[in-house]
């Protein structure tokens, strides 16, 4: 009986070791940015896409490129510009003069890890071309459907400084991203180590896993137990952004035009499972959900003009929701504990 309980308390040893080795290899190159790296790994395990906002030079590209090397995955980077067309992303049909036939040239979206750099610099037509591949994991070219590699994760970046020449992402596309992560400057100590590493001998990253092992980790992540009380907690948090008055927060209602969609609830639960697995457990605790709430909700809460005029941010409203709605006292650790 004791052995069965221990099996539920922690992932098997190879899983824990593999995740530690992946993190170790990435951190040999990337200094600091622990929260950002954790969120990228959560996205990979939960099969969710990330929208990353941060000024240039904060190792966003380096992080995902290094991660791709550690898991022997393919990595592609697309620099979004105003003159980009959908074919530049998904591919197109090309006429072969020698054979007299049309062939398909697949675009850069066919990769395990795709970095869409400065996604808001491309027009809506190009942004929408990314919608199908993010949701369906496939693209359609000239009536033919092509599956992208599995696993497939999109990480899109936005620059919060420059707004000239940008195209705001429509809510329908923003909602496709599981999390919006804010990346901040490193500390002085971290920046010192960054300068040492960049100006020193380059570090060779070792491949410690492959895409088949990553797919197995994703399946194990889905099997992590989440108590129904925690799922109900996620439902309440999301519901409070739609109908604040129902949760005794009528004063918040005037600051929110639209609340989060059901994708937010799903993102909290799936992300909580991934975070629990990374923390060495096969069951979700309230802190796993709570840690992810700002990242899952901040891009889904549409602020009113009144909130913008008063300088109230989505993060500030989310913090009020978290303080108002208490997590369950004693969620079950596993079905066997019931």
Coordinates of N, CA and C in Angstrom, one line a residue, residues 199-338:
X199 N 31.1 36.5 -24.2 CA 32.5 36.9 -24.6 C 33.5 35.8 -24.4
X200 N 33.1 34.7 -23.8 CA 34.1 33.6 -23.6 C 33.9 32.5 -24.6
X201 N 34.4 31.3 -24.3 CA 34.4 30.2 -25.2 C 32.9 29.7 -25.3
X202 N 32.4 29.5 -26.6 CA 31.0 29.1 -26.7 C 30.8 27.7 -26.1
X203 N 29.6 27.5 -25.5 CA 29.2 26.3 -24.9 C 28.5 25.4 -25.9
X204 N 29.0 24.2 -26.0 CA 28.3 23.2 -26.9 C 27.2 22.5 -26.1
X205 N 26.0 22.6 -26.6 CA 24.8 22.0 -25.9 C 24.7 20.5 -26.3
X206 N 24.5 19.7 -25.3 CA 24.4 18.3 -25.6 C 22.9 17.9 -25.8
X207 N 22.6 17.1 -26.7 CA 21.2 16.6 -26.9 C 21.0 15.4 -25.9
X208 N 20.1 15.6 -25.0 CA 19.9 14.7 -23.9 C 18.6 13.9 -24.1
X209 N 17.8 14.3 -25.1 CA 16.5 13.6 -25.3 C 16.2 13.7 -26.8
X210 N 15.1 13.1 -27.2 CA 14.6 13.2 -28.6 C 13.1 13.5 -28.6
X211 N 12.5 13.7 -29.7 CA 11.1 14.1 -29.8 C 10.2 13.0 -29.4
X212 N 10.6 11.7 -29.5 CA 9.8 10.6 -29.0 C 9.7 10.6 -27.5
X213 N 10.8 10.9 -26.8 CA 10.8 11.0 -25.4 C 10.0 12.2 -24.9
X214 N 10.1 13.3 -25.7 CA 9.3 14.5 -25.4 C 7.8 14.2 -25.5
X215 N 7.4 13.4 -26.5 CA 6.0 13.0 -26.7 C 5.5 12.1 -25.6
X216 N 6.4 11.3 -25.1 CA 6.1 10.4 -23.9 C 5.9 11.3 -22.7
X217 N 6.7 12.3 -22.5 CA 6.5 13.2 -21.4 C 5.2 14.0 -21.4
X218 N 4.8 14.3 -22.7 CA 3.5 15.0 -22.8 C 2.3 14.0 -22.5
X219 N 2.5 12.8 -22.8 CA 1.4 11.8 -22.4 C 1.4 11.6 -20.9
X220 N 2.6 11.6 -20.3 CA 2.6 11.4 -18.8 C 2.0 12.7 -18.2
X221 N 2.2 13.8 -18.8 CA 1.7 15.1 -18.2 C 0.1 15.0 -18.2
X222 N -0.4 14.5 -19.3 CA -1.9 14.3 -19.4 C -2.4 13.4 -18.3
X223 N -1.6 12.4 -17.9 CA -2.0 11.5 -16.9 C -1.9 12.0 -15.4
X224 N -1.3 13.1 -15.2 CA -1.2 13.7 -13.9 C -2.6 14.0 -13.3
X225 N -2.9 13.6 -12.1 CA -4.2 13.8 -11.5 C -4.5 15.2 -11.0
X226 N -5.6 15.7 -11.4 CA -6.1 17.0 -10.9 C -7.5 16.8 -10.2
X227 N -7.5 17.1 -8.9 CA -8.7 17.0 -8.2 C -9.9 17.8 -8.7
X228 N -11.1 17.3 -8.8 CA -12.2 18.1 -9.3 C -12.4 19.5 -8.6
X229 N -12.0 19.5 -7.3 CA -12.1 20.8 -6.6 C -11.2 21.8 -7.2
X230 N -10.0 21.4 -7.7 CA -9.1 22.4 -8.3 C -9.6 22.8 -9.7
X231 N -10.2 21.9 -10.4 CA -10.8 22.3 -11.7 C -12.0 23.3 -11.4
X232 N -12.8 23.1 -10.4 CA -13.8 24.0 -10.0 C -13.2 25.3 -9.6
X233 N -12.1 25.3 -9.0 CA -11.4 26.6 -8.6 C -11.0 27.4 -9.8
X234 N -10.5 26.6 -10.8 CA -10.1 27.3 -12.1 C -11.3 27.9 -12.8
X235 N -12.4 27.1 -12.7 CA -13.7 27.6 -13.3 C -14.1 28.9 -12.6
X236 N -14.0 29.0 -11.3 CA -14.4 30.2 -10.6 C -13.5 31.4 -10.9
X237 N -12.2 31.1 -11.0 CA -11.3 32.2 -11.3 C -11.6 32.8 -12.7
X238 N -11.9 32.0 -13.7 CA -12.2 32.5 -15.0 C -13.6 33.1 -15.0
X239 N -14.5 32.5 -14.3 CA -15.9 33.1 -14.2 C -15.9 34.5 -13.6
X240 N -15.0 34.7 -12.6 CA -14.9 36.0 -12.0 C -14.5 37.1 -13.0
X241 N -13.8 36.8 -14.1 CA -13.5 37.8 -15.0 C -14.7 38.1 -16.0
X242 N -15.7 37.2 -16.0 CA -16.8 37.4 -16.9 C -18.0 38.1 -16.1
X243 N -18.2 37.6 -14.9 CA -19.3 38.1 -14.1 C -18.8 38.5 -12.7
X244 N -18.0 39.5 -12.5 CA -17.4 39.9 -11.2 C -18.5 40.1 -10.1
X245 N -19.7 40.6 -10.5 CA -20.7 40.8 -9.4 C -21.1 39.5 -8.8
X246 N -21.1 38.4 -9.5 CA -21.5 37.2 -8.9 C -20.6 36.7 -7.8
X247 N -19.3 37.2 -7.8 CA -18.3 36.9 -6.8 C -18.0 38.1 -5.9
X248 N -19.0 38.9 -5.7 CA -18.9 40.1 -4.8 C -17.8 41.0 -5.2
X249 N -17.6 41.2 -6.5 CA -16.6 42.2 -7.0 C -17.2 43.1 -8.1
X250 N -18.4 43.7 -7.7 CA -19.1 44.5 -8.7 C -18.3 45.7 -9.1
X251 N -17.4 46.2 -8.2 CA -16.6 47.4 -8.5 C -15.6 47.1 -9.6
X252 N -15.3 45.8 -9.9 CA -14.3 45.4 -10.9 C -15.0 45.4 -12.3
X253 N -16.3 45.2 -12.3 CA -17.0 45.0 -13.6 C -16.8 46.1 -14.6
X254 N -16.7 47.4 -14.1 CA -16.6 48.5 -15.0 C -15.2 48.6 -15.7
X255 N -14.3 47.8 -15.2 CA -12.9 47.8 -15.8 C -12.7 46.7 -16.8
X256 N -13.7 45.8 -17.0 CA -13.6 44.6 -17.9 C -14.7 44.7 -18.9
X257 N -14.3 44.7 -20.2 CA -15.2 44.6 -21.3 C -15.6 43.2 -21.6
X258 N -14.6 42.3 -21.7 CA -14.8 40.9 -21.9 C -13.9 40.1 -21.0
X259 N -14.5 39.0 -20.5 CA -13.7 38.1 -19.6 C -13.0 37.0 -20.5
X260 N -12.4 36.1 -19.7 CA -11.6 35.0 -20.4 C -12.5 33.9 -20.9
X261 N -12.1 33.2 -21.9 CA -12.9 32.1 -22.5 C -12.6 30.8 -21.8
X262 N -13.3 29.8 -22.2 CA -13.1 28.4 -21.5 C -11.7 27.9 -21.8
X263 N -11.0 28.5 -22.8 CA -9.6 28.0 -23.1 C -8.7 28.4 -21.9
X264 N -9.1 29.4 -21.1 CA -8.3 29.8 -20.0 C -8.4 28.7 -18.9
X265 N -9.6 28.2 -18.7 CA -9.8 27.2 -17.7 C -9.0 25.9 -18.1
X266 N -9.1 25.6 -19.3 CA -8.3 24.4 -19.8 C -6.8 24.6 -19.7
X267 N -6.4 25.9 -20.0 CA -4.9 26.2 -19.9 C -4.4 26.1 -18.4
X268 N -5.3 26.5 -17.5 CA -4.9 26.5 -16.0 C -4.7 25.0 -15.6
X269 N -5.7 24.2 -16.0 CA -5.6 22.7 -15.6 C -4.4 22.0 -16.3
X270 N -4.3 22.2 -17.6 CA -3.2 21.5 -18.3 C -1.9 22.1 -17.9
X271 N -1.8 23.4 -17.7 CA -0.5 24.0 -17.2 C -0.2 23.6 -15.8
X272 N -1.2 23.4 -14.9 CA -1.0 23.0 -13.6 C -0.5 21.5 -13.6
X273 N -1.0 20.7 -14.4 CA -0.4 19.3 -14.5 C 1.0 19.3 -14.9
X274 N 1.4 20.2 -15.9 CA 2.8 20.2 -16.4 C 3.7 20.8 -15.3
X275 N 3.2 21.8 -14.6 CA 4.0 22.3 -13.5 C 4.2 21.3 -12.4
X276 N 3.2 20.6 -12.1 CA 3.3 19.5 -11.0 C 4.3 18.5 -11.4
X277 N 4.3 18.1 -12.7 CA 5.2 17.1 -13.2 C 6.6 17.6 -13.1
X278 N 6.8 18.9 -13.4 CA 8.2 19.5 -13.4 C 8.6 19.6 -11.9
X279 N 7.7 19.7 -11.0 CA 8.0 19.8 -9.6 C 8.1 18.5 -8.9
X280 N 8.0 17.4 -9.7 CA 8.2 16.1 -9.1 C 7.0 15.4 -8.5
X281 N 5.8 15.8 -9.0 CA 4.6 15.2 -8.5 C 3.7 14.7 -9.6
X282 N 2.9 13.7 -9.3 CA 1.9 13.2 -10.3 C 0.5 13.7 -9.9
X283 N 0.4 14.7 -9.1 CA -0.9 15.3 -8.7 C -0.7 16.8 -8.6
X284 N -1.8 17.5 -8.9 CA -1.8 19.0 -8.9 C -2.1 19.6 -7.5
X285 N -1.4 20.6 -7.1 CA -1.7 21.3 -5.9 C -2.2 22.7 -6.2
X286 N -2.9 23.4 -5.3 CA -3.4 24.7 -5.6 C -2.3 25.7 -6.0
X287 N -1.1 25.6 -5.5 CA 0.0 26.5 -5.9 C 0.4 26.4 -7.3
X288 N 0.2 25.2 -7.9 CA 0.5 25.0 -9.3 C -0.5 25.8 -10.2
X289 N -1.7 25.8 -9.8 CA -2.7 26.6 -10.5 C -2.5 28.1 -10.3
X290 N -2.3 28.5 -9.1 CA -2.2 29.9 -8.7 C -1.0 30.5 -9.4
X291 N 0.1 29.8 -9.5 CA 1.4 30.3 -10.1 C 1.1 30.7 -11.6
X292 N 0.2 30.0 -12.3 CA 0.0 30.2 -13.7 C -1.1 31.1 -14.0
X293 N -1.9 31.5 -13.0 CA -3.1 32.3 -13.3 C -2.8 33.6 -14.0
X294 N -1.8 34.4 -13.6 CA -1.6 35.7 -14.3 C -1.2 35.4 -15.8
X295 N -0.3 34.4 -16.0 CA 0.1 34.1 -17.4 C -1.0 33.7 -18.3
X296 N -1.9 32.9 -17.7 CA -3.0 32.3 -18.5 C -4.1 33.4 -18.8
X297 N -4.3 34.3 -17.9 CA -5.4 35.3 -18.0 C -5.1 36.6 -18.5
X298 N -3.8 37.1 -18.4 CA -3.6 38.5 -18.7 C -3.9 39.0 -20.1
X299 N -3.8 38.0 -21.1 CA -4.0 38.4 -22.5 C -5.5 38.1 -22.9
X300 N -6.2 37.5 -22.0 CA -7.6 37.1 -22.3 C -8.6 38.1 -21.7
X301 N -8.2 38.9 -20.7 CA -9.1 39.9 -20.1 C -9.0 41.2 -20.9
X302 N -10.1 41.5 -21.6 CA -10.2 42.8 -22.4 C -10.6 43.9 -21.5
X303 N -9.7 44.9 -21.3 CA -9.9 46.0 -20.4 C -10.9 47.0 -21.1
X304 N -11.7 47.7 -20.2 CA -12.6 48.8 -20.7 C -11.8 50.1 -20.9
X305 N -12.4 51.0 -21.6 CA -11.7 52.3 -21.8 C -11.5 53.0 -20.4
X306 N -12.4 52.7 -19.5 CA -12.3 53.3 -18.1 C -11.0 52.8 -17.4
X307 N -10.7 51.5 -17.6 CA -9.5 50.9 -17.0 C -8.3 51.5 -17.6
X308 N -8.3 51.6 -19.0 CA -7.1 52.2 -19.7 C -6.9 53.6 -19.3
X309 N -8.0 54.4 -19.1 CA -7.9 55.8 -18.7 C -7.3 55.9 -17.3
X310 N -7.6 55.0 -16.4 CA -7.1 55.1 -15.1 C -5.8 54.3 -14.9
X311 N -5.3 53.8 -15.9 CA -4.0 53.1 -15.8 C -4.1 51.8 -15.1
X312 N -5.2 51.1 -15.1 CA -5.4 49.8 -14.4 C -5.0 48.7 -15.4
X313 N -4.1 47.8 -15.0 CA -3.7 46.7 -15.8 C -4.5 45.5 -15.6
X314 N -4.4 44.6 -16.5 CA -5.0 43.3 -16.4 C -4.4 42.5 -15.2
X315 N -3.1 42.6 -15.0 CA -2.5 41.9 -13.9 C -3.0 42.4 -12.5
X316 N -3.3 43.7 -12.4 CA -3.9 44.2 -11.2 C -5.3 43.7 -10.9
X317 N -6.1 43.5 -11.9 CA -7.4 43.0 -11.8 C -7.3 41.5 -11.4
X318 N -6.4 40.8 -12.1 CA -6.2 39.3 -11.8 C -5.8 39.1 -10.3
X319 N -4.9 40.0 -9.8 CA -4.5 39.9 -8.4 C -5.7 40.1 -7.5
X320 N -6.6 41.0 -7.8 CA -7.8 41.1 -7.0 C -8.7 39.9 -7.0
X321 N -8.8 39.3 -8.2 CA -9.6 38.0 -8.3 C -9.0 36.9 -7.5
X322 N -7.6 36.8 -7.5 CA -6.9 35.8 -6.7 C -7.1 36.0 -5.2
X323 N -7.1 37.2 -4.8 CA -7.3 37.5 -3.4 C -8.8 37.2 -2.9
X324 N -9.7 37.4 -3.8 CA -11.1 37.3 -3.5 C -11.6 35.8 -3.5
X325 N -11.1 35.0 -4.4 CA -11.5 33.6 -4.5 C -10.5 32.7 -3.9
X326 N -10.8 32.1 -2.8 CA -9.9 31.2 -2.1 C -9.8 29.8 -2.8
X327 N -8.6 29.3 -2.8 CA -8.4 27.9 -3.3 C -9.0 26.9 -2.4
X328 N -9.3 25.7 -2.8 CA -9.8 24.6 -2.0 C -8.8 24.3 -0.9
X329 N -9.4 23.9 0.3 CA -8.5 23.6 1.5 C -7.7 22.4 1.3
X330 N -8.3 21.3 1.0 CA -7.6 20.0 1.0 C -8.0 19.2 -0.3
X331 N -7.4 19.6 -1.4 CA -7.7 18.8 -2.7 C -7.0 17.5 -2.5
X332 N -7.6 16.5 -3.1 CA -7.0 15.1 -3.1 C -5.7 15.1 -3.9
X333 N -4.7 14.4 -3.4 CA -3.5 14.2 -4.1 C -3.6 13.2 -5.2
X334 N -4.5 12.2 -5.0 CA -4.6 11.2 -6.1 C -5.9 10.5 -5.9
X335 N -6.4 9.7 -6.9 CA -7.7 9.0 -6.7 C -7.6 8.0 -5.5
X336 N -6.3 7.4 -5.3 CA -6.2 6.4 -4.3 C -6.3 7.0 -2.9
X337 N -6.1 8.3 -2.8 CA -6.2 9.0 -1.5 C -7.6 9.2 -1.1
X338 N -8.6 9.1 -2.0 CA -10.0 9.3 -1.7 C -10.5 8.4 -0.6

